[in-house]
Short mmCIF file of C-alpha atoms and ligand atoms in Angstrom, two decimals:
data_model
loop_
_atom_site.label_atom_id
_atom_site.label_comp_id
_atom_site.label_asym_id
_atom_site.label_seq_id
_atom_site.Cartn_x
_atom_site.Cartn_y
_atom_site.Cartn_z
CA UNK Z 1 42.16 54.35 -5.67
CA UNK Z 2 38.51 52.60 -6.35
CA UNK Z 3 37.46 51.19 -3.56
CA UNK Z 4 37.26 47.26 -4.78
CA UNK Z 5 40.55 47.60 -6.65
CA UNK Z 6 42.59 46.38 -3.01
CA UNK Z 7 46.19 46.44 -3.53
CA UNK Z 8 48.70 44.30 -1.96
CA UNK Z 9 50.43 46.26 0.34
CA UNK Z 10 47.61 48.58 1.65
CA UNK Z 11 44.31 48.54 2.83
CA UNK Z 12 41.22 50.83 2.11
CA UNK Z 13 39.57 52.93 4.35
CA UNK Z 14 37.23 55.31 2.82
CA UNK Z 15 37.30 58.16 5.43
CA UNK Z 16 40.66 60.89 6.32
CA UNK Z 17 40.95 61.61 9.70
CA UNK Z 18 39.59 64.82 9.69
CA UNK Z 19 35.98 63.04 8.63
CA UNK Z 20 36.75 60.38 11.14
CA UNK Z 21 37.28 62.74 14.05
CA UNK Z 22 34.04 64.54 13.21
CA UNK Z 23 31.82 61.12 13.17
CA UNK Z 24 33.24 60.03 16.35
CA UNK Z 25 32.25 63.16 17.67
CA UNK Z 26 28.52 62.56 16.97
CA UNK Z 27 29.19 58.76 17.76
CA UNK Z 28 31.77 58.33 20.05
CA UNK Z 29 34.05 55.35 19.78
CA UNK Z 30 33.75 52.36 19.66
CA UNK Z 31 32.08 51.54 16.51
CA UNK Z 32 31.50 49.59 13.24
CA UNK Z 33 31.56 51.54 10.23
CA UNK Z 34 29.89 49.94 6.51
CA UNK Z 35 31.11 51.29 3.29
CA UNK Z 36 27.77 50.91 1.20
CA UNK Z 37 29.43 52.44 -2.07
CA UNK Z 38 31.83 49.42 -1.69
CA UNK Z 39 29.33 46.81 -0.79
CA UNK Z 40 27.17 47.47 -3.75
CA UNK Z 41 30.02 47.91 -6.05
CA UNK Z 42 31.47 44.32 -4.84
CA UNK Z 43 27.73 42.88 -5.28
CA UNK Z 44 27.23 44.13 -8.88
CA UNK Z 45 30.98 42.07 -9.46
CA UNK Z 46 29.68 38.90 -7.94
CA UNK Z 47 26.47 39.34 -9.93
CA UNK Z 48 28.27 40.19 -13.52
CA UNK Z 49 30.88 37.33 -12.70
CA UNK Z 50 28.04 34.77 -12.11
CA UNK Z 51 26.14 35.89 -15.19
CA UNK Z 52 26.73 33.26 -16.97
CA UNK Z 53 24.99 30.47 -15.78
CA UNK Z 54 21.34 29.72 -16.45
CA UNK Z 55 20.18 31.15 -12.99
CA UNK Z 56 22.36 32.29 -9.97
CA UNK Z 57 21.21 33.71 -6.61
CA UNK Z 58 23.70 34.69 -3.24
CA UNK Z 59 22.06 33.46 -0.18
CA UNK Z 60 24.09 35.77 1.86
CA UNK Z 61 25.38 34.49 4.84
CA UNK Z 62 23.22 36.38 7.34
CA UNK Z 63 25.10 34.99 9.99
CA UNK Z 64 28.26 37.17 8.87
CA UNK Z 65 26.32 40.50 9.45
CA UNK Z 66 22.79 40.23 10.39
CA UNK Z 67 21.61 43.95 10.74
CA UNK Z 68 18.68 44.44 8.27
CA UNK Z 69 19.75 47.68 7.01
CA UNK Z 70 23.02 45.77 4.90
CA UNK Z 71 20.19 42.72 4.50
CA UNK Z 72 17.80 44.98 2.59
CA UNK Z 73 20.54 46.59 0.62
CA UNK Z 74 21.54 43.46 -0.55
CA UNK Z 75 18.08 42.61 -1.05
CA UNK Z 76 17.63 44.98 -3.59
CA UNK Z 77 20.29 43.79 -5.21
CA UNK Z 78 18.60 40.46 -6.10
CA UNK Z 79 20.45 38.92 -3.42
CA UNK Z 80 18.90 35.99 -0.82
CA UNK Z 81 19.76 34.94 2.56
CA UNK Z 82 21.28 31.80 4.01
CA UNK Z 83 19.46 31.41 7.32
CA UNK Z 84 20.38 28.49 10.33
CA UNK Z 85 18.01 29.94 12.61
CA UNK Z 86 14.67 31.46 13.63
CA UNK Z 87 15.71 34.88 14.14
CA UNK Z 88 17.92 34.61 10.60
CA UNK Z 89 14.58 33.98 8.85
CA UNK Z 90 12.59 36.77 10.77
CA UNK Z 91 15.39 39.14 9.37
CA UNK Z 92 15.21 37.96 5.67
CA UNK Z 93 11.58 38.33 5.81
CA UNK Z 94 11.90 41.73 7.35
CA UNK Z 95 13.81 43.03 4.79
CA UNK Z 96 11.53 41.91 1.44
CA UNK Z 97 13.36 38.68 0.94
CA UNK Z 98 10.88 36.60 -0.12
CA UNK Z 99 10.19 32.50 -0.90
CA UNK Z 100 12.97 30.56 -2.34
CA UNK Z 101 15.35 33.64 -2.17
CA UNK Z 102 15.76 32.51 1.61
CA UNK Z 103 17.69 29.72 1.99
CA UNK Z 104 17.48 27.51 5.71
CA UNK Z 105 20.70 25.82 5.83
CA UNK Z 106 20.66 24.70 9.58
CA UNK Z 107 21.37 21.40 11.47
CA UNK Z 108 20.78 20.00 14.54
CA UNK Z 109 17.43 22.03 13.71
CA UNK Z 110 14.44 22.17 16.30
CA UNK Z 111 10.70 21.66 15.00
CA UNK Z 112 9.51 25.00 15.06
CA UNK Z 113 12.51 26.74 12.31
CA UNK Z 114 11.29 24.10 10.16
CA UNK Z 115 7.55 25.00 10.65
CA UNK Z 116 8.62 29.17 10.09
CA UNK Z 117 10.91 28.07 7.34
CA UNK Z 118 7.45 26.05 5.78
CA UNK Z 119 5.50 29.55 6.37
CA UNK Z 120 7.84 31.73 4.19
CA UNK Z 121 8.25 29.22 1.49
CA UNK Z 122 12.07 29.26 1.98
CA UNK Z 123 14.42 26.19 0.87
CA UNK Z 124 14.92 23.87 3.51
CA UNK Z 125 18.51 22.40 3.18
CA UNK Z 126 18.31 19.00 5.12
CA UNK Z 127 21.70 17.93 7.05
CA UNK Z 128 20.97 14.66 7.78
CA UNK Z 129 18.85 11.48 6.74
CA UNK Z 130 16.66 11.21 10.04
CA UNK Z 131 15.46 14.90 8.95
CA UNK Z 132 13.52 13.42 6.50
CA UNK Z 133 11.48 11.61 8.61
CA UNK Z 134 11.32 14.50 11.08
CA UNK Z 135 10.64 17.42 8.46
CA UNK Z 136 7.58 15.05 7.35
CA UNK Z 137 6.25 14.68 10.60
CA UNK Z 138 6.65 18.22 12.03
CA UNK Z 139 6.47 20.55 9.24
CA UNK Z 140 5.42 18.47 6.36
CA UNK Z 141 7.21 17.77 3.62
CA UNK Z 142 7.75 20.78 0.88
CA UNK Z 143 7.54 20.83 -3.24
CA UNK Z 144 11.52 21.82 -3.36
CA UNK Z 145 14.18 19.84 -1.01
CA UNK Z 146 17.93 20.63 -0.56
CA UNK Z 147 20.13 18.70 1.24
CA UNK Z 148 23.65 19.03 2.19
CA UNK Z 149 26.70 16.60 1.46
CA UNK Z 150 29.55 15.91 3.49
CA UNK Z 151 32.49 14.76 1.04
CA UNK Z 152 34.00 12.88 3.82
CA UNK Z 153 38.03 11.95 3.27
CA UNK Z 154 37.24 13.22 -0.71
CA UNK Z 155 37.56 16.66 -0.24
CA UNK Z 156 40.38 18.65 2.43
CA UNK Z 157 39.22 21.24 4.79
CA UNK Z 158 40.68 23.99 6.56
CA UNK Z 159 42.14 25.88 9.57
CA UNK Z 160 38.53 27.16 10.54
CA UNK Z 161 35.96 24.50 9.85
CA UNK Z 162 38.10 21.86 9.94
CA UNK Z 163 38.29 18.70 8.03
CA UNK Z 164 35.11 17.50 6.26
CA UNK Z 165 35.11 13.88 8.42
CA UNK Z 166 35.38 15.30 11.26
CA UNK Z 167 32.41 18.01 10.58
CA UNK Z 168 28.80 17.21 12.08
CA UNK Z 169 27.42 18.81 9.01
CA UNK Z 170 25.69 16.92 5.89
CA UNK Z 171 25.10 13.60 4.51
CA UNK Z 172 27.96 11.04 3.49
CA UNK Z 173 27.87 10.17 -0.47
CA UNK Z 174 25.03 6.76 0.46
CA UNK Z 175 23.02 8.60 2.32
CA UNK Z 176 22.28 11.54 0.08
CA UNK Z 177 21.84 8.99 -2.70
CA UNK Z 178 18.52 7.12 -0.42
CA UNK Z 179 17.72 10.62 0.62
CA UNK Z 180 16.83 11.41 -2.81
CA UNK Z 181 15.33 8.69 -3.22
CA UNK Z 182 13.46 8.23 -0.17
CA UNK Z 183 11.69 12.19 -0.98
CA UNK Z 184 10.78 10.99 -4.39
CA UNK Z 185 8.97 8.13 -3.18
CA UNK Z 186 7.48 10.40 -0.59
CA UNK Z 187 6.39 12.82 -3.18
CA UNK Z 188 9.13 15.90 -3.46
CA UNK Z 189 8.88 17.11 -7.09
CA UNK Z 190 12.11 19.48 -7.01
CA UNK Z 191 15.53 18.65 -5.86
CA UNK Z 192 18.68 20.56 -4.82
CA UNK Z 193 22.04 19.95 -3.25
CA UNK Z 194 24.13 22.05 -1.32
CA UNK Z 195 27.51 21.10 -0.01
CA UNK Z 196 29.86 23.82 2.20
CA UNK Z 197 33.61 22.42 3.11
CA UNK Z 198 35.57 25.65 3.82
CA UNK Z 199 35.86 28.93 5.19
CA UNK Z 200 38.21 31.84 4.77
CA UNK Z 201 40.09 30.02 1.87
CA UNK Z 202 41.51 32.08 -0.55
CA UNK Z 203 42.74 29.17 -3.16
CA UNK Z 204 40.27 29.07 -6.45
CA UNK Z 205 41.36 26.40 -7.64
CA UNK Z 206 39.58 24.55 -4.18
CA UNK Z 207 36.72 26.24 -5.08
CA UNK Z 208 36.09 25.48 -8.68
CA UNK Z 209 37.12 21.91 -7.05
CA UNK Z 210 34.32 22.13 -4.70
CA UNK Z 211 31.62 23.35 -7.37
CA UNK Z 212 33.58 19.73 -9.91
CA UNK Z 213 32.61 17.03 -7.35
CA UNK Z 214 28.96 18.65 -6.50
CA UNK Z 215 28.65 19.19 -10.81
CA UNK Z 216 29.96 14.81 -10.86
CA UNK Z 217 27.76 14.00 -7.75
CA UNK Z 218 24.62 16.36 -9.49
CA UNK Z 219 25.09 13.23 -12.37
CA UNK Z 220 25.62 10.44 -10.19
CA UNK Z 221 22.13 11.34 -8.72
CA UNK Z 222 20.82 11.18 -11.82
CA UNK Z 223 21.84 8.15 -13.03
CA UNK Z 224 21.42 6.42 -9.68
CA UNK Z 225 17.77 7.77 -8.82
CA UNK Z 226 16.19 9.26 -11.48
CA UNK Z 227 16.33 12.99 -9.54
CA UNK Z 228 17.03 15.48 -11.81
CA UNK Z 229 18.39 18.63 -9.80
CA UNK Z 230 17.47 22.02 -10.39
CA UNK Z 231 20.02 24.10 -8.82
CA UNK Z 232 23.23 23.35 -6.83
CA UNK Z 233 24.59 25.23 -3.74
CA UNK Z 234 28.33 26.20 -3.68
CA UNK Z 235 28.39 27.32 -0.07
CA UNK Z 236 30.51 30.30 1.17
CA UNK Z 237 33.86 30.09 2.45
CA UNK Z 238 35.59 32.27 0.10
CA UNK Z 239 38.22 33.98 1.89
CA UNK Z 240 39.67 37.66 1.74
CA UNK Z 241 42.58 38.93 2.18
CA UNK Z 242 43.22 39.79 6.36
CA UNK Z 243 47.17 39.72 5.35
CA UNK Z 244 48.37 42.54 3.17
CA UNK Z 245 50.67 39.78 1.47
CA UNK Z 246 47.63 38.07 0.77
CA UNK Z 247 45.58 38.73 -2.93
CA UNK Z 248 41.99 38.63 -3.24
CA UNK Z 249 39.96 35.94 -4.91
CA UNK Z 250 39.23 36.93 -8.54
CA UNK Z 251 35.46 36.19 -9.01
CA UNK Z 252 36.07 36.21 -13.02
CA UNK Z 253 39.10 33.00 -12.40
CA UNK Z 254 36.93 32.06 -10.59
CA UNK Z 255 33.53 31.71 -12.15
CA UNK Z 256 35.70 30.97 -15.47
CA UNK Z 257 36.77 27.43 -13.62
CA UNK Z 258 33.05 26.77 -12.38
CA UNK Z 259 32.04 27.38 -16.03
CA UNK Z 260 34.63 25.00 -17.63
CA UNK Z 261 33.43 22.06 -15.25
CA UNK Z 262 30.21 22.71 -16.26
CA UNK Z 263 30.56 22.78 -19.96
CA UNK Z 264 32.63 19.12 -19.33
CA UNK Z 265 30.12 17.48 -17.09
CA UNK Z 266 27.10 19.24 -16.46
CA UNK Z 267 26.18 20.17 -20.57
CA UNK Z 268 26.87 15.90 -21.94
CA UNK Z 269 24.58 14.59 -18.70
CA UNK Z 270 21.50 16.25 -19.85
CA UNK Z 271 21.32 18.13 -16.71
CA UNK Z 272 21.59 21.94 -18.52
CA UNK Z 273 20.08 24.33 -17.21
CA UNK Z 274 21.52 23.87 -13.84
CA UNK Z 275 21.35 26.77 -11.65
CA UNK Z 276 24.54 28.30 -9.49
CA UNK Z 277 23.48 29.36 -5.81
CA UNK Z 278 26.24 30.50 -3.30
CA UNK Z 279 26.04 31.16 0.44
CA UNK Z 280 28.81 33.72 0.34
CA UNK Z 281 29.02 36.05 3.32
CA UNK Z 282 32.58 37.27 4.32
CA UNK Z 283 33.86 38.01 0.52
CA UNK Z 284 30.71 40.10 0.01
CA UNK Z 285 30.99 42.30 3.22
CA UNK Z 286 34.25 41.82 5.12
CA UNK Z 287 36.96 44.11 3.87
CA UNK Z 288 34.25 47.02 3.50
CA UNK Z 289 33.46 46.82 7.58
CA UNK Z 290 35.70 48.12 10.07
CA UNK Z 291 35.94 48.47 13.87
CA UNK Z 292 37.44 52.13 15.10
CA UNK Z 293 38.43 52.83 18.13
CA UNK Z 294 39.98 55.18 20.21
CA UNK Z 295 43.32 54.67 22.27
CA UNK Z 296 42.99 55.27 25.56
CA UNK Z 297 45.58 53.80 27.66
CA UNK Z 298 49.53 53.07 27.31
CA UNK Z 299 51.42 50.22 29.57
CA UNK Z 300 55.01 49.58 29.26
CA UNK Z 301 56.12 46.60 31.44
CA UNK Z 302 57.37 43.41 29.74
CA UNK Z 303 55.69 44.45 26.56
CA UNK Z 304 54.62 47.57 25.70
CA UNK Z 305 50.82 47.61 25.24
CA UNK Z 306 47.54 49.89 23.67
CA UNK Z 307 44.62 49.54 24.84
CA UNK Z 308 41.66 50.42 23.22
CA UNK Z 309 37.96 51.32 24.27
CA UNK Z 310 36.93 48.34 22.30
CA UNK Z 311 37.76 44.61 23.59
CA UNK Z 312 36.74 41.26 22.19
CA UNK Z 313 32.95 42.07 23.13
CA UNK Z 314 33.23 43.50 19.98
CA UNK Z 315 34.91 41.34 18.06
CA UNK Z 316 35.78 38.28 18.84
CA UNK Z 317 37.84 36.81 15.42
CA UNK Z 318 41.33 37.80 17.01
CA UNK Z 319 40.70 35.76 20.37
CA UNK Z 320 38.95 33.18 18.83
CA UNK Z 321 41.17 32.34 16.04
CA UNK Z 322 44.33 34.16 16.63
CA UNK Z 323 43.26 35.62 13.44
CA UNK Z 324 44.81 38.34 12.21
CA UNK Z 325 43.71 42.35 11.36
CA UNK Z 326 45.32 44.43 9.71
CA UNK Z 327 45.26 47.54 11.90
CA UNK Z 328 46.49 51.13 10.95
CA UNK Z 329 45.77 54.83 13.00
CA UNK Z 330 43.61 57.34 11.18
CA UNK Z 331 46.38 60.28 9.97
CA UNK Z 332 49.84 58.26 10.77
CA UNK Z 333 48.52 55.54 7.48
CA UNK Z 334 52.26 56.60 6.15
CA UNK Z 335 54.32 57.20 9.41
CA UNK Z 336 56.72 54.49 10.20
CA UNK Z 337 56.38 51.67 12.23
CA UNK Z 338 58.31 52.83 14.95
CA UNK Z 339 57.13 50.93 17.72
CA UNK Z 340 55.79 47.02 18.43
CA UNK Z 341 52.50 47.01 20.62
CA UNK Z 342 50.55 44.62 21.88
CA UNK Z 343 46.50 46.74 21.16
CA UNK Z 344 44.37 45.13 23.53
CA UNK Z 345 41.11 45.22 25.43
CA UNK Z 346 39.72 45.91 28.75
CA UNK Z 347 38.23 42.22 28.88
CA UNK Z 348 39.81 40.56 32.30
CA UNK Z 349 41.08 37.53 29.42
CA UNK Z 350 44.38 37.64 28.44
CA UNK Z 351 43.38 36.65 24.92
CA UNK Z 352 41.73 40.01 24.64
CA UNK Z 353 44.34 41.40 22.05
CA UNK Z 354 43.47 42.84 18.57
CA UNK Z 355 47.28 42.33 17.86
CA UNK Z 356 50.05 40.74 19.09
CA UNK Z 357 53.92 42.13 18.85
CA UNK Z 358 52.41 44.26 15.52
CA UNK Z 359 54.63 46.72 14.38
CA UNK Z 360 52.71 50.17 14.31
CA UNK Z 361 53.54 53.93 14.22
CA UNK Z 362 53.62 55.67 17.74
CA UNK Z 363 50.07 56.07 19.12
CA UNK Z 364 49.03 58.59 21.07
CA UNK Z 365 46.21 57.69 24.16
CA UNK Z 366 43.75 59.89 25.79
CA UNK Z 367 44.80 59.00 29.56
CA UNK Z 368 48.02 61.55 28.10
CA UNK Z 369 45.37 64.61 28.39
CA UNK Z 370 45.18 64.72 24.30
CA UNK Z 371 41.96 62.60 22.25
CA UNK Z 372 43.91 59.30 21.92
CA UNK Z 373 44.51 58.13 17.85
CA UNK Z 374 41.67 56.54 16.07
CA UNK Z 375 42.64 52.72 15.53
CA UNK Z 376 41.06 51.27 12.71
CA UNK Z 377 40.83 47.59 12.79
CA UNK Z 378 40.40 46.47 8.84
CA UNK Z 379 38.17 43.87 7.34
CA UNK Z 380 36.18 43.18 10.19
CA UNK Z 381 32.92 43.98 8.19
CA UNK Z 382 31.97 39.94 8.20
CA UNK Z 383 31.62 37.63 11.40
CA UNK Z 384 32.59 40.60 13.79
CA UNK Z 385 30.14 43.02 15.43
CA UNK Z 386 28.09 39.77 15.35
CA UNK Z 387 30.00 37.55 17.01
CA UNK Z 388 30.67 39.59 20.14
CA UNK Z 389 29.41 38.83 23.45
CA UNK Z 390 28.63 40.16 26.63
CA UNK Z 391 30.85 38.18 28.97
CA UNK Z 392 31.94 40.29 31.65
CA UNK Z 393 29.58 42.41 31.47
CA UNK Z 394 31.23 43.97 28.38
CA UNK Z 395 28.76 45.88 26.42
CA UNK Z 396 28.78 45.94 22.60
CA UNK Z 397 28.96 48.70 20.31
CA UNK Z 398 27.07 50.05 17.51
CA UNK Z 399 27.09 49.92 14.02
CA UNK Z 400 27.36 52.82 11.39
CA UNK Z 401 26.67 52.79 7.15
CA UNK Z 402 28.83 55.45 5.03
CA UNK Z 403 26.18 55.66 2.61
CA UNK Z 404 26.48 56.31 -1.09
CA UNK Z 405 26.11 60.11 -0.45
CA UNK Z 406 28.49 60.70 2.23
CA UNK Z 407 26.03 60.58 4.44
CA UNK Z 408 26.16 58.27 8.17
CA UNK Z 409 23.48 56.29 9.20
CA UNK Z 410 23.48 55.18 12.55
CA UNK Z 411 22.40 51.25 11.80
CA UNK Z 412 22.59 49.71 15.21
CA UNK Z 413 22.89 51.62 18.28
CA UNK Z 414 25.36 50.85 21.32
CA UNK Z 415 24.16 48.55 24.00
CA UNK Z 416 23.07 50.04 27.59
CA UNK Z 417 22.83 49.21 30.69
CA UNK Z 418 19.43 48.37 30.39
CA UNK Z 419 20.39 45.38 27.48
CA UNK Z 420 22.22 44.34 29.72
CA UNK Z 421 19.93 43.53 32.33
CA UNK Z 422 16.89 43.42 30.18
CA UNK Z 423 16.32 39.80 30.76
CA UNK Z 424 16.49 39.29 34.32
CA UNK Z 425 13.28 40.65 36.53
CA UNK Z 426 14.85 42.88 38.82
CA UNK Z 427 11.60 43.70 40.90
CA UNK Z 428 11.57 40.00 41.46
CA UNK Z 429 15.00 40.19 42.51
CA UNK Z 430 14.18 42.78 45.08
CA UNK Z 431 11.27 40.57 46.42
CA UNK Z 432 13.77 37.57 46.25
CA UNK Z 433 15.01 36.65 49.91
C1 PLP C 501 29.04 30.44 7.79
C2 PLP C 501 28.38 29.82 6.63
C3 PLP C 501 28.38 30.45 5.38
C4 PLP C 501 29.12 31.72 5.10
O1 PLP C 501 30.49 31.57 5.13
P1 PLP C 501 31.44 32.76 4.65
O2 PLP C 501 32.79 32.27 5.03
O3 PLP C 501 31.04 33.97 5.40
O4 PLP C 501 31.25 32.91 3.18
C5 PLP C 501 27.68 29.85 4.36
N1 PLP C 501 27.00 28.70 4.54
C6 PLP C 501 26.97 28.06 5.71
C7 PLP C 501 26.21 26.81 5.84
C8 PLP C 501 27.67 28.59 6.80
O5 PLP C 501 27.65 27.95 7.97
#
């Protein structure tokens, strides 16, 4: 099977066991483990798909996975970054990605992101009116503006972010109309808008929707201020499929919609060319990303539980969400499900479970004498290893790349002891009566 054509009904891993077994053995468990093969494969579909508008760029999510080794891959795939805070933007710069390829879409943003946002010549996204004001007076004011709308009760959200009144983020329909006004009084020569209303969702026809009412709004601008926009922002939010019932978005339905909107409104208003930008993170990396770990322990009391030598340090989407992962054991991928486990972490939080009354094949655990299965925890390759956490005193694992050649890179290496404490002074401690 390629890996980007994902079947209902099973879920890709790119290594056998034997391979597994032998990379654990260099890095022992728990880690993440990239596909790049798959990555760059999935980017070059995104890019063909979105070919046929008059520009398009990804800002990729850096939030999703923010190690600089995936960042600069993606960089040399033409790709940008969506950034919300200083260290986001120190990472896009790291990697090569340069000007208007970085993309700040922040709020609630302190003084000084705008200021390092200024330096690199990145596109500041505004979230709010009084940021106008603000951006003036601290950073100054730059050639090209973005800002953000909040469709309010015209658009539904969804499980994760939630409906679009009730979201801090953007600018209402009036206020985005003065803001655009209000920067080309103040002197702004280049406009943009950028709009993001949902997350995980897997429906296109909300998507080509989303990218209708920004296309209608990109007129009403027009008409209403004069501001002719040069590129609109679709967000991210596009889902994947965790479920194996579940089918993946396809980016040509997809892009085929977008196109037909803009052919109706965008071509008649005068506005062509109009360029696409996305903020996509978790469709670009997530189901080519997983978490393995090792079993170590078996309880049976009420339920009969796993436990694994990763918790929700690690990743935190399970706890946090009750979302779900699809999970299978490296060599059993076609024994039956025999048994219903709770796989769980050594976190003292109950809510420290990878899966919850999941139907899996026997495992076997290390505390029996023998090396414990490899559990592979799928599609975690987007807002996991960097959403973990080091609440009791939990530390966080590394991060490997498969690379094209077969070939592991070691991209992030396990915390210590010494992260741990690396930002208290200890001597001062010692002095402290
Ligand atoms: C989180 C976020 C994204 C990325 O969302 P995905 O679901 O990973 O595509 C894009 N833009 C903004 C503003 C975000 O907050």
């Amino acid at each position: 099977m390629s890996s980007c054509e994902l079947k209902m009904n099973q879920k890709y891993f790119p290594l056998d066991k034997t391979a597994l077994e032998e990379i654990a053995r260099q890095y022992p468990t728990p880690f993440y483990i990239y596909d790049e093969k798959a990555i760059l494969e999935n980017v070059r579909r995104i890019k063909t798909a979105f070919s046929v508008f008059p520009s398009y760029i990804n800002h990729f999510a850096v939030k999703a996975l923010p190690n600089p080794y995936i960042l600069k891959l993606l960089a040399a795939e033409g790709f940008g970054a969506d950034c919300s805070s200083y260290p986001e933007l120190l990472l896009a710069d790291m990697v090569g990605m340069k000007g208007e390829n970085i993309m700040l879409t922040s709020n609630e943003t302190p003084a000084h992101e705008y200021e390092t946002a200024r330096k690199l010549g990145a596109v500041i996204n505004l979230d709010d009116y009084t940021h106008i004001e603000f951006l003036e007076r601290t950073a100054g004011l730059p050639e090209l503006i973005s800002m953000r709308y909040n469709p309010g009760p015209l658009k539904e959200g969804n499980a994760i972010i939630g409906k679009p009144e009730e979201a801090k983020y953007g600018f209402p329909r009036d206020g985005l109309i003065q803001g655009y006004s209000l920067l080309k009084e103040k002197g702004v020569k280049r406009f943009a808008l950028h709009t993001m209303v949902a997350s995980n969702e897997l429906s296109v026809p909300y998507h080509i929707e989303t990218a209708r009412l920004l296309f209608e709004l990109a007129v009403e601008i027009k008409e209403k201020t004069g501001v002719r926009l040069e590129f609109v922002n679709l967000g991210g939010g596009v889902g994947i499929p965790y479920k194996l019932d579940q089918e993946a978005i396809d980016y040509k339905t997809l892009v085929d919609g977008i196109q037909k909107a803009y052919n109706e409104i965008i071509k008649p208003s005068g506005l062509d060319p109009l360029g696409i930008r996305t903020e996509w993170g978790r469709v670009v990396i997530g189901p080519y990303g997983w978490l393995v770990a090792r079993a170590v322990h078996k309880k049976e009391i009420y339920r009969n539980y796993i436990a694994l030598d990763a918790c929700m340090a690690d990743m935190m989407r399970p706890a946090l969400y009750s979302a779900y992962h699809h999970i299978t054991v490296a060599g059993k991928e076609n024994a039956p499900l025999a048994e219903t486990y709770d796989v769980v972490g050594s976190l003292c939080e109950n809510n420290d479970k990878f899966a919850v009354q999941r139907k899996l094949p026997k495992i076997e655990v290390s505390a029996d004498g023998g090396a414990g299965d490899l559990v592979i925890i799928h599609d975690a390759g987007a807002h996991g290893r960097a959403m973990g956490f080091n609440y009791n005193g939990k530390l966080r694992c590394g991060e490997l790349l498969l690379r094209t050649d077969g070939s592991i890179v070691q991209i992030r290496r396990p915390e210590t002891v010494d992260d741990y404490f690396a930002t208290l002074d200890l001597t001062g401690v010692k002095n402290f009566n």
